[in-house]
Short mmCIF file of N, CA and C in Angstrom, two decimals:
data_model
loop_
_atom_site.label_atom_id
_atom_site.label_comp_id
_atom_site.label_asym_id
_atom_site.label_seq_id
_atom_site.Cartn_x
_atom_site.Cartn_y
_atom_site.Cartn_z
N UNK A 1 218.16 5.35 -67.92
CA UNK A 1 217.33 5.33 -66.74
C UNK A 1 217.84 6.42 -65.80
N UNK A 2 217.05 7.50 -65.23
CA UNK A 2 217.40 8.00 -64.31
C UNK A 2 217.70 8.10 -62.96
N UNK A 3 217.99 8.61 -62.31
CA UNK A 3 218.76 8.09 -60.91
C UNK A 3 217.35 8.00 -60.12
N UNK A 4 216.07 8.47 -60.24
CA UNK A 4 215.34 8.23 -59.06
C UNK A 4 214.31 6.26 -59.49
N UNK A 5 214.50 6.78 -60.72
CA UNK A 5 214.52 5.20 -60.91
C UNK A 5 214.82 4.11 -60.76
N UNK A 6 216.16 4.49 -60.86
CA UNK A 6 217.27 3.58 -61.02
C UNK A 6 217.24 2.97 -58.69
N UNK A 7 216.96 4.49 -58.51
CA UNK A 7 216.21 4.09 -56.62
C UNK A 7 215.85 3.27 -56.44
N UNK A 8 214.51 3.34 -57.19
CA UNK A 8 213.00 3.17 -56.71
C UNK A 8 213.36 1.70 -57.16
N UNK A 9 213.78 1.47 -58.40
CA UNK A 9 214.08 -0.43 -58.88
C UNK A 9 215.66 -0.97 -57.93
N UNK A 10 216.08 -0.50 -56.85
CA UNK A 10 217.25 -0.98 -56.12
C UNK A 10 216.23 -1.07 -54.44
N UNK A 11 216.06 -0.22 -54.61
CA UNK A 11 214.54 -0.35 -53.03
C UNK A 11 214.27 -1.16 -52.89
N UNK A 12 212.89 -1.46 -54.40
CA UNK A 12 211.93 -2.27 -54.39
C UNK A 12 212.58 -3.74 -54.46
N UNK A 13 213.74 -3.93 -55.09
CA UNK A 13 214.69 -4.94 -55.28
C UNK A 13 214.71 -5.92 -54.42
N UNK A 14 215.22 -4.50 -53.24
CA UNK A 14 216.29 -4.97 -52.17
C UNK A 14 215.10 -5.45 -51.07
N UNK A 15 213.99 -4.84 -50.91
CA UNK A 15 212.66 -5.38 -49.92
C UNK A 15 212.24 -6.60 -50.54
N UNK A 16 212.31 -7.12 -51.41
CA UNK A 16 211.56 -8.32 -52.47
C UNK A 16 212.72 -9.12 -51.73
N UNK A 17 214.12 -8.57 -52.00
CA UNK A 17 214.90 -9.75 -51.52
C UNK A 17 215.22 -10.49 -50.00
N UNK A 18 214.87 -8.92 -49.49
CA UNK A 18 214.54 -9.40 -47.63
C UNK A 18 213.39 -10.70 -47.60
N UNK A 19 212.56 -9.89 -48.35
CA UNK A 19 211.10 -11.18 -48.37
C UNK A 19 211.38 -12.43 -48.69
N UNK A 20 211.92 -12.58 -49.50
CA UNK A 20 212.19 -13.67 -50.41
C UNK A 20 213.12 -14.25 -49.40
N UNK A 21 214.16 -13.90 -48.58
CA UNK A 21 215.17 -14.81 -47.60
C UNK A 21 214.48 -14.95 -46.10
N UNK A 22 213.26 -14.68 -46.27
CA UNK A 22 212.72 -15.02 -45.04
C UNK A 22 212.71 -14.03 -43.97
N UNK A 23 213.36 -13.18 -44.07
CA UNK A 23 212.84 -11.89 -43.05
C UNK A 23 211.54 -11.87 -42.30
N UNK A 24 210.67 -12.05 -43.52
CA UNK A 24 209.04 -11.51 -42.84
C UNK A 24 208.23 -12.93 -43.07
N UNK A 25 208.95 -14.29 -42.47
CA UNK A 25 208.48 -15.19 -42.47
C UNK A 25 207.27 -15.35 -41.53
N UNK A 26 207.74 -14.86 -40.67
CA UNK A 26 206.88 -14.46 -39.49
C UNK A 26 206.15 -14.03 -39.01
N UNK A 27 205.87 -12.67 -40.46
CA UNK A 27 204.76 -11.78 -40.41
C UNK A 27 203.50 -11.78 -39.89
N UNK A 28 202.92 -10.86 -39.00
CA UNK A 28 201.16 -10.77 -38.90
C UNK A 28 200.74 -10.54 -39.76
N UNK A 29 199.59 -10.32 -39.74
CA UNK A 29 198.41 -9.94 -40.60
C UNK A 29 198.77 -8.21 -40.78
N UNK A 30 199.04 -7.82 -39.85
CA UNK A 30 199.19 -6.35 -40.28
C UNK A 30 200.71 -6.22 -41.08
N UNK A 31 201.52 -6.76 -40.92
CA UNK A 31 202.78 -6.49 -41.86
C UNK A 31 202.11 -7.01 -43.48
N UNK A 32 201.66 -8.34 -43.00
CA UNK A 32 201.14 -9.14 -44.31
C UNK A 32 200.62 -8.07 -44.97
N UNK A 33 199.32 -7.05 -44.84
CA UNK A 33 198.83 -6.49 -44.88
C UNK A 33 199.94 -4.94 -45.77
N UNK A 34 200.06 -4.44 -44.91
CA UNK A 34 201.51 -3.61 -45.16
C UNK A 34 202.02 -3.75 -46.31
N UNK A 35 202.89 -5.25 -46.37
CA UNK A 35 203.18 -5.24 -47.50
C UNK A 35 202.75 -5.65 -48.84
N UNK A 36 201.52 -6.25 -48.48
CA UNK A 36 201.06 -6.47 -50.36
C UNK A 36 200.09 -5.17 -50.33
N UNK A 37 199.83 -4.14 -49.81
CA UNK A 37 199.44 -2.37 -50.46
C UNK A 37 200.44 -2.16 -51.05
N UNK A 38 202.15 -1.92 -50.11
CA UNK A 38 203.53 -1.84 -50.80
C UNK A 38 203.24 -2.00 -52.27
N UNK A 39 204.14 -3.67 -52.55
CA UNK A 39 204.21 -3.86 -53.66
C UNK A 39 203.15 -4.00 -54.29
N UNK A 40 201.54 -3.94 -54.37
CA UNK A 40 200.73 -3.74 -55.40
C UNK A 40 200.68 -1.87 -55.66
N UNK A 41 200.63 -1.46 -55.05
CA UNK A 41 201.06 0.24 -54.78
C UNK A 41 202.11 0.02 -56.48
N UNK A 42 203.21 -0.55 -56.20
CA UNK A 42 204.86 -0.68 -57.15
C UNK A 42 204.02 -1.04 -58.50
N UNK A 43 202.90 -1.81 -58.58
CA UNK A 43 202.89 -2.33 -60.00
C UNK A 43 202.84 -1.39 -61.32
N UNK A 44 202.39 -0.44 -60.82
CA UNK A 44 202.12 0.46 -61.78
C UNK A 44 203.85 1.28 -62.56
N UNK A 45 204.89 0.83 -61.38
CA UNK A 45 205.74 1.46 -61.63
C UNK A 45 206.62 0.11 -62.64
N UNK A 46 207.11 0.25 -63.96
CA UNK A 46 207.83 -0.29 -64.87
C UNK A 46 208.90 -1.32 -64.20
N UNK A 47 209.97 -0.41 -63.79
CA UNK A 47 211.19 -0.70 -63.41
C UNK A 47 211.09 -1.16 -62.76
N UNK A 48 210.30 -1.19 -61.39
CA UNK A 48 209.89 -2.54 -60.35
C UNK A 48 208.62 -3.62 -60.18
N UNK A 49 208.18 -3.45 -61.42
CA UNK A 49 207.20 -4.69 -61.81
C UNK A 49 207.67 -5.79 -61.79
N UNK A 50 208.65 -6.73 -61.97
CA UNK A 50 209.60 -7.41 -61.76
C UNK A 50 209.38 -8.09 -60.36
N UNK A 51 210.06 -7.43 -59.52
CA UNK A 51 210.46 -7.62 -58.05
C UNK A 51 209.21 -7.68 -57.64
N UNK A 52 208.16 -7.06 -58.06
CA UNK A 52 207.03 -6.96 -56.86
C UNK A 52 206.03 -8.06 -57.54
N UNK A 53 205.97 -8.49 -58.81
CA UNK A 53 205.70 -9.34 -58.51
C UNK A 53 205.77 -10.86 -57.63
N UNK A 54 207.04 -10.84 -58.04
CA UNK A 54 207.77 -11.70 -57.41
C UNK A 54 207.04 -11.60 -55.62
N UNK A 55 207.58 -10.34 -55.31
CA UNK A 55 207.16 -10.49 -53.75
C UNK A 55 205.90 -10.78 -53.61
N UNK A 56 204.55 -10.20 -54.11
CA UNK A 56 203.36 -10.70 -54.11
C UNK A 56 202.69 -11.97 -54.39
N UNK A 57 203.69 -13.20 -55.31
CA UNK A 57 203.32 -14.63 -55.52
C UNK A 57 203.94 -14.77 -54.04
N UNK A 58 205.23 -14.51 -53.22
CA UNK A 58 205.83 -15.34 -52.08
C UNK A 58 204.70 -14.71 -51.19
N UNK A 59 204.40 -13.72 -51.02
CA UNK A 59 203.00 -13.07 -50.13
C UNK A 59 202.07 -13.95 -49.97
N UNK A 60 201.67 -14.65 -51.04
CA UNK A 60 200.04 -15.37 -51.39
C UNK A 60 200.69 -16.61 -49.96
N UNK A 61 201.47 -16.56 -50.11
CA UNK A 61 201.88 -18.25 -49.38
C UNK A 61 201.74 -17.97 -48.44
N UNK A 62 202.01 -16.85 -47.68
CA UNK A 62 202.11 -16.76 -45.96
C UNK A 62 200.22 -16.89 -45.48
N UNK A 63 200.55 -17.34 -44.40
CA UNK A 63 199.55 -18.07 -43.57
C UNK A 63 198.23 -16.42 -43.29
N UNK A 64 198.88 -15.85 -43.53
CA UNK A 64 198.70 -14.05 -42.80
C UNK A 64 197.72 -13.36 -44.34
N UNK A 65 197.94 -14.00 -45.33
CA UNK A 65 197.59 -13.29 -46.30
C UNK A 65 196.01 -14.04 -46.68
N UNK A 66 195.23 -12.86 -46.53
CA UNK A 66 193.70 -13.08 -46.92
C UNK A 66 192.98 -12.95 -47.76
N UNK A 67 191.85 -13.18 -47.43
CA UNK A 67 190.81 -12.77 -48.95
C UNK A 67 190.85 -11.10 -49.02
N UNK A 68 190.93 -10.20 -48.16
CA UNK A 68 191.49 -9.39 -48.31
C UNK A 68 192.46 -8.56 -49.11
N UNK A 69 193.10 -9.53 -49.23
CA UNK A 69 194.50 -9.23 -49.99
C UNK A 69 194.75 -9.68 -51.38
N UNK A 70 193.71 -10.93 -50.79
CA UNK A 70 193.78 -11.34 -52.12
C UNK A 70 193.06 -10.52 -53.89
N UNK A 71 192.06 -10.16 -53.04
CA UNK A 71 191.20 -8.71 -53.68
C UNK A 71 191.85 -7.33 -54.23
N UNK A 72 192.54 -7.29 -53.13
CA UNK A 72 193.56 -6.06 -53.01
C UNK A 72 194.79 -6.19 -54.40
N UNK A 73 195.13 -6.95 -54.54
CA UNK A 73 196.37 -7.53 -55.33
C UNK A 73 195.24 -7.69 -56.62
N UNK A 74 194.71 -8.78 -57.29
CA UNK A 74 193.86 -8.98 -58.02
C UNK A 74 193.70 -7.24 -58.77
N UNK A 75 192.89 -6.75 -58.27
CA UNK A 75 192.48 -5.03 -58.44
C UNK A 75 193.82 -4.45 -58.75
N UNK A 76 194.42 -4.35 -57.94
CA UNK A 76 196.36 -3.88 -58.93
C UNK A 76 196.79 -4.06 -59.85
N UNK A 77 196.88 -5.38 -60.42
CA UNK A 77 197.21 -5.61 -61.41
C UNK A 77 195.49 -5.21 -62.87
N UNK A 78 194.73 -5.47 -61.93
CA UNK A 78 193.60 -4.98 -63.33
C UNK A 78 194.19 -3.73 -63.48
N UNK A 79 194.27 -3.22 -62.82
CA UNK A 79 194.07 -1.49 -62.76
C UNK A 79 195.42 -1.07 -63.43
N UNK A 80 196.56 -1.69 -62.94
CA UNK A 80 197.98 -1.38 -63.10
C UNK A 80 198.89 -1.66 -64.32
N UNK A 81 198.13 -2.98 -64.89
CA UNK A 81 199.11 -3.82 -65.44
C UNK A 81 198.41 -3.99 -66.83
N UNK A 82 199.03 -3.18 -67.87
CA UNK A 82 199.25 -3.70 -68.96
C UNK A 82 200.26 -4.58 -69.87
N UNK A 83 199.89 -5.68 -70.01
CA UNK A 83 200.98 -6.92 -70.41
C UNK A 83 201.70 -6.92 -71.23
N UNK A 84 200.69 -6.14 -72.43
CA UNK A 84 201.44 -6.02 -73.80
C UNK A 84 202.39 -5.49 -73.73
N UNK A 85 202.57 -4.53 -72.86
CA UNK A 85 203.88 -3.32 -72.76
C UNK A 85 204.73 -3.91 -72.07
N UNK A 86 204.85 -5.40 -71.83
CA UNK A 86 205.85 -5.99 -70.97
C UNK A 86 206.56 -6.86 -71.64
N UNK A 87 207.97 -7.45 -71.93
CA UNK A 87 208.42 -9.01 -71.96
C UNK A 87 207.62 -9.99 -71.85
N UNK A 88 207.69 -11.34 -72.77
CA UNK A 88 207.13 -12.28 -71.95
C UNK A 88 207.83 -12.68 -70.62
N UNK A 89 209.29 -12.57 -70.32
CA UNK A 89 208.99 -12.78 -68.65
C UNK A 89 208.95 -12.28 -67.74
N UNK A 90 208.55 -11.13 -67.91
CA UNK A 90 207.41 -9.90 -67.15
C UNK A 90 206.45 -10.62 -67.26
N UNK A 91 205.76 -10.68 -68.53
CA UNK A 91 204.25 -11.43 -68.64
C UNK A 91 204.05 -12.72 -67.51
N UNK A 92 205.41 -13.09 -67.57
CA UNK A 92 204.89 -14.91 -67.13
C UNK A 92 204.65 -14.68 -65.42
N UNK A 93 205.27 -13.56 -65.23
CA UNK A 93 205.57 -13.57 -63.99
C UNK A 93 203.86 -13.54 -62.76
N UNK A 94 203.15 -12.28 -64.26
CA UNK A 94 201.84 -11.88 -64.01
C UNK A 94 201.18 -13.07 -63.94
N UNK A 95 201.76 -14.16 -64.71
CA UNK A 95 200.16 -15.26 -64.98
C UNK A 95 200.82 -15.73 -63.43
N UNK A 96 202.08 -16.08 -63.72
CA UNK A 96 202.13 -17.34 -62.36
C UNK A 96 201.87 -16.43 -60.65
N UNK A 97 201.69 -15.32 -60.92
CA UNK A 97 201.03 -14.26 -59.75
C UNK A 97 199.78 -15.12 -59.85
N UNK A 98 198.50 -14.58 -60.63
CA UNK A 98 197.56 -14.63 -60.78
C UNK A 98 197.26 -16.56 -60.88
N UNK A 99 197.90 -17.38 -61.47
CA UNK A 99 198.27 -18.29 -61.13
C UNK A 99 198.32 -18.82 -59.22
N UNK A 100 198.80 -18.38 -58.55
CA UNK A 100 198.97 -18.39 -57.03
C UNK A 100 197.70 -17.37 -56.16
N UNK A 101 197.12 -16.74 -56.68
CA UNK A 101 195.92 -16.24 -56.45
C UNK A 101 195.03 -17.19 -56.70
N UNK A 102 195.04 -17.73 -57.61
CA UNK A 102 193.76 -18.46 -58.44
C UNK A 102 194.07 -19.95 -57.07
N UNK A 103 194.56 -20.16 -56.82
CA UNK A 103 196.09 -21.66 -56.09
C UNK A 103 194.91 -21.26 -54.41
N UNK A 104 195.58 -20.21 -54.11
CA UNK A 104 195.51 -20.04 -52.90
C UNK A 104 194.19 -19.07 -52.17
N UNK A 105 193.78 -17.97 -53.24
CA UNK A 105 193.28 -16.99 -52.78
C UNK A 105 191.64 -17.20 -53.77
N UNK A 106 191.32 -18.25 -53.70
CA UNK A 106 190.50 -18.31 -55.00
C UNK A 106 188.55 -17.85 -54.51
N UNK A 107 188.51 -18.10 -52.81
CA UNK A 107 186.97 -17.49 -52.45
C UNK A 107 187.19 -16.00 -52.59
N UNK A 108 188.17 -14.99 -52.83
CA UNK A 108 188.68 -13.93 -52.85
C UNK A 108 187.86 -13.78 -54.36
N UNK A 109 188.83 -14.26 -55.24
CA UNK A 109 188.58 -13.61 -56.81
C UNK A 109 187.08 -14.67 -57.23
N UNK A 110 186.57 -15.59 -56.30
CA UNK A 110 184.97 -15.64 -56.74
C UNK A 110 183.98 -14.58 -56.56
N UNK A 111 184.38 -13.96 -54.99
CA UNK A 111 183.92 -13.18 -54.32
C UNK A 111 183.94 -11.76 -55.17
N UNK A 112 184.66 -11.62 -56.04
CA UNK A 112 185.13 -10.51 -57.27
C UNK A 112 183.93 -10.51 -58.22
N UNK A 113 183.68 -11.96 -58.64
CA UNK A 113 182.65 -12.19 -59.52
C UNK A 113 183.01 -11.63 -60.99
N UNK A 114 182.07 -10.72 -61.53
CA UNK A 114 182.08 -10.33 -62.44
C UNK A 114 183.47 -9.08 -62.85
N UNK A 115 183.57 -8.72 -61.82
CA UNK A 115 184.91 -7.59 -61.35
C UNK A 115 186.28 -8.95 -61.98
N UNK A 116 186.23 -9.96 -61.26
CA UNK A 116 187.36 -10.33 -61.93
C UNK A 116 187.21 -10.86 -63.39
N UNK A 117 186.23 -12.03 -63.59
CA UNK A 117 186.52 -12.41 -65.01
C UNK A 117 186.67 -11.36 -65.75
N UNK A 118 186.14 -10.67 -66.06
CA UNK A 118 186.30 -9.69 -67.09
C UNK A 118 187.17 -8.89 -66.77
N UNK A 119 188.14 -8.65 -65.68
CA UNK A 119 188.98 -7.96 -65.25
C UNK A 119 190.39 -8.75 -66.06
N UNK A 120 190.52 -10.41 -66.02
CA UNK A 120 191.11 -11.30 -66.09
C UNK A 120 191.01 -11.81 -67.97
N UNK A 121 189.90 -11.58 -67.96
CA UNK A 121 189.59 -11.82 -69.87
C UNK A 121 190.12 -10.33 -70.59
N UNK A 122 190.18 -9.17 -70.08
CA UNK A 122 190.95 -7.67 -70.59
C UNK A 122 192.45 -8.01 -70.68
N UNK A 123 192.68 -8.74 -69.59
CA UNK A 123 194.26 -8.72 -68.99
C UNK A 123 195.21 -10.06 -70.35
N UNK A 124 194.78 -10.44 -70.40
CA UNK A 124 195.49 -11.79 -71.29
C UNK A 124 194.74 -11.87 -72.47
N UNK A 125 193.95 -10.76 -72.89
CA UNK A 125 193.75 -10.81 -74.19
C UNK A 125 194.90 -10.55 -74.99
N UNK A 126 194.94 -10.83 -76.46
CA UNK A 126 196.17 -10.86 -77.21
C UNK A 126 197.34 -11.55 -76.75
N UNK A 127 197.62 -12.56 -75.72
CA UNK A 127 198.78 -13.40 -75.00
C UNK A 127 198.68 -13.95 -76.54
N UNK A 128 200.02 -14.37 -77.30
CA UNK A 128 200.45 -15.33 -77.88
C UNK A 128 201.57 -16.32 -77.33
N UNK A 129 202.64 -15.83 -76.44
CA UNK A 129 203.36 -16.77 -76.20
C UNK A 129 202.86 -18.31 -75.58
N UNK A 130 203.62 -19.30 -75.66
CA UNK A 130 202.83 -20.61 -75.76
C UNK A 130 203.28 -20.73 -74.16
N UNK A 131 204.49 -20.24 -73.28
CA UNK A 131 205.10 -20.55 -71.96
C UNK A 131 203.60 -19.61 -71.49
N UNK A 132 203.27 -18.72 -71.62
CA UNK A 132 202.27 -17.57 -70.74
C UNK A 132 200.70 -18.11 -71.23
N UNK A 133 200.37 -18.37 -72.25
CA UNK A 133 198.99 -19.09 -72.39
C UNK A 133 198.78 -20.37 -72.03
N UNK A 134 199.73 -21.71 -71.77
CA UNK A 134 199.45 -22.60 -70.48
C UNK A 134 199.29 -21.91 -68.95
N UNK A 135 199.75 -20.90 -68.81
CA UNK A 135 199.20 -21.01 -67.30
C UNK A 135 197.79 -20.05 -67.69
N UNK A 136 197.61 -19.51 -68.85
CA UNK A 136 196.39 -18.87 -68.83
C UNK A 136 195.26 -19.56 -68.88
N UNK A 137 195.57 -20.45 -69.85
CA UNK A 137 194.31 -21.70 -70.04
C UNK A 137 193.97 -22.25 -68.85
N UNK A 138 195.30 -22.45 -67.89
CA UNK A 138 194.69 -23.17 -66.66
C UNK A 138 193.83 -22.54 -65.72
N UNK A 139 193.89 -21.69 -65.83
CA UNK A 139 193.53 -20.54 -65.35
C UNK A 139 191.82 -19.98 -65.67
N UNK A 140 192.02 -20.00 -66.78
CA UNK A 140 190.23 -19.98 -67.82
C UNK A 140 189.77 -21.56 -67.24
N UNK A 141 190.05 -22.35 -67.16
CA UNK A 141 190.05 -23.67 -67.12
C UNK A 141 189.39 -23.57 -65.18
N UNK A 142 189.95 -23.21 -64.86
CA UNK A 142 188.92 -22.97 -63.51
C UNK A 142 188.26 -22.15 -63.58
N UNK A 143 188.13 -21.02 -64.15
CA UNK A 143 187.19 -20.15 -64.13
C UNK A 143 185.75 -21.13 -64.76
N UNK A 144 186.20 -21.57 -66.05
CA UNK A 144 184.96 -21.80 -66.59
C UNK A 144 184.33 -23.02 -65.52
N UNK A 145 184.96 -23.80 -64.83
CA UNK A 145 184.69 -25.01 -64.00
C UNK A 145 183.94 -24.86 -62.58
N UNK A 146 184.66 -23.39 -62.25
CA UNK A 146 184.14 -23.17 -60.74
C UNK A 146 183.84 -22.19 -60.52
N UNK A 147 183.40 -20.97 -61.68
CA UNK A 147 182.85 -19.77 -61.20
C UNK A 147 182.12 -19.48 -61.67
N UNK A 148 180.99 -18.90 -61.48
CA UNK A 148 179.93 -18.35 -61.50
C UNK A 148 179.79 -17.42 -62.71
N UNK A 149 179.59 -18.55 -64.15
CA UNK A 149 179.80 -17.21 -65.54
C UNK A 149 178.14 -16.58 -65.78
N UNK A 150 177.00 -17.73 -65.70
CA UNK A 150 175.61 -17.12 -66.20
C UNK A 150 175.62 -15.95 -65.14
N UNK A 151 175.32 -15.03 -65.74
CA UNK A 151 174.88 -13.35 -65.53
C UNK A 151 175.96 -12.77 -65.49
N UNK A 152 177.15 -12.89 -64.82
CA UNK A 152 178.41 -12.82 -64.71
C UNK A 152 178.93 -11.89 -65.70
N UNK A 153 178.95 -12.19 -66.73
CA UNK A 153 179.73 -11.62 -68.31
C UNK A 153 178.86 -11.56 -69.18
N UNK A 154 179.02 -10.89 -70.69
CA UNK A 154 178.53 -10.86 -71.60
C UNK A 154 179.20 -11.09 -72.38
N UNK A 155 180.47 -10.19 -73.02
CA UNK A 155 181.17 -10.48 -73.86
C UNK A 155 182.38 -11.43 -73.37
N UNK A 156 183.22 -11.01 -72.27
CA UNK A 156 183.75 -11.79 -71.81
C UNK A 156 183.45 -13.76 -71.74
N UNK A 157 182.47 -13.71 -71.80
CA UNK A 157 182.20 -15.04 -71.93
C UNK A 157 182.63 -15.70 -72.38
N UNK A 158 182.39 -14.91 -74.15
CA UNK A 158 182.67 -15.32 -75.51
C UNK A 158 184.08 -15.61 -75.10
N UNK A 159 184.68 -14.70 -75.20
CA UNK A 159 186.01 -14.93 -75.02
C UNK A 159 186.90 -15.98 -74.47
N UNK A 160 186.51 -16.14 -72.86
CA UNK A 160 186.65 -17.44 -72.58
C UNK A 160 186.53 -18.83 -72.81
N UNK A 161 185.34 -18.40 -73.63
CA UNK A 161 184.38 -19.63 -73.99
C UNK A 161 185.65 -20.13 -75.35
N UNK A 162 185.62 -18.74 -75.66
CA UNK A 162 186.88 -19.24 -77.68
C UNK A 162 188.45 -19.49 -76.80
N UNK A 163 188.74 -18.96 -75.91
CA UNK A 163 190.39 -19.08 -75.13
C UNK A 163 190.17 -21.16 -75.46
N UNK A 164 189.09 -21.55 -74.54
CA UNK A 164 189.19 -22.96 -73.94
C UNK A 164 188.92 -23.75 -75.13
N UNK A 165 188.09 -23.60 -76.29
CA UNK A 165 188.40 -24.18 -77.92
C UNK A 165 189.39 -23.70 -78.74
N UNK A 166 190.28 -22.61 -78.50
CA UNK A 166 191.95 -22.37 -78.59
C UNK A 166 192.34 -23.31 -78.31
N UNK A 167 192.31 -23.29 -77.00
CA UNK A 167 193.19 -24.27 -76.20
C UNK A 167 193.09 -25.50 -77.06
N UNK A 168 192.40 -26.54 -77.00
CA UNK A 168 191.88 -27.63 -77.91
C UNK A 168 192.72 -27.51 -79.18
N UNK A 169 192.15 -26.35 -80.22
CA UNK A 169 193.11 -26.17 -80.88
C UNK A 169 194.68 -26.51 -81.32
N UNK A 170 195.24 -25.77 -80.19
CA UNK A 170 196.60 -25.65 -79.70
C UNK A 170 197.14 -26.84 -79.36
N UNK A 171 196.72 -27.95 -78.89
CA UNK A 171 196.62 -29.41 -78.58
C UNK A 171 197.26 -28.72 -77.11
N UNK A 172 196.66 -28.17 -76.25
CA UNK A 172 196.96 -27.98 -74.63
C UNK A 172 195.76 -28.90 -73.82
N UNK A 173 195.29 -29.42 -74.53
CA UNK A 173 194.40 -30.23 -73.74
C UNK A 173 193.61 -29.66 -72.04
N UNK A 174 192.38 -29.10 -72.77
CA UNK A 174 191.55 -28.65 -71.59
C UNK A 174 190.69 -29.03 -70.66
N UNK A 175 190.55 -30.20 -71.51
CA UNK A 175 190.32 -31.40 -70.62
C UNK A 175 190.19 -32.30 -69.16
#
């Protein structure tokens, strides 16, 4: 790893860890703001995918963080984040992100519509691990329950539609 890397993953580290001890407990809307561009800005970067996720699930929680943001983040990781090229606990980190989006920020990624499912059915295609496809199923598991699929998708559908008779499959009970 080279030294501006080796930076950029001690930076991004070290701001995740301010966050994380409560520093910006306090935050407005404009820091809130501030910082999930920050770390969704980071996702694209390897070496601090890690940390910023991390900071972006503790983000979702603050009182300050909106549908706004929630959009904002969502769109980063479509755009940013390819899974396959990650660990599963890189991977897990993404579901239980998207996981806490889905939790907290969820008139956000309805409001996405068709932008997310199929943004979200690209993203966790090919998941085999069994720790990262429970939070995915749960995940499909509201989608198919509370969002808006007729017109929505085409192929994606399918997909979802076969994830949630996987699931069954798998004995994860979708139920």
């Amino acid at each position: 790893m080279d030294t501006a890397t080796l930076d950029r993953q001690t930076s991004t580290h070290s701001i995740t860890s301010q966050l994380l001890r409560g520093v910006e407990a306090d935050a407005d809307k404009c820091a809130a703001k501030t910082l999930t561009t920050f770390f969704t800005d980071k996702l694209s970067d390897p070496p601090s995918m890690a940390s910023c996720t991390t900071a972006l699930t503790h983000l979702t929680t603050s009182p300050t963080f909106g549908v706004g943001e929630g959009m904002e983040v969502t769109r980063g990781i479509f755009t940013s984040v390819l899974l396959t090229s990650y660990p599963q606990s890189t991977r897990f980190l993404i579901y239980t992100l998207l996981d806490s989006l889905m939790s907290r920020s969820r008139p956000a990624l309805k409001r996405m519509g068709k932008e997310f499912i199929s943004g979200y059915c690209a993203l966790v295609e090919g998941e085999k691990d069994p720790r990262n496809l429970m939070l995915s199923f749960s995940i499909a598991r509201v989608i198919l329950v509370e969002f808006e699929i007729a017109g929505n998708v085409t192929v994606s559908e399918i997909w979802v539609w076969d994830l949630s008779g996987e699931a069954d499959v798998l004995g994860f009970g979708m139920r």
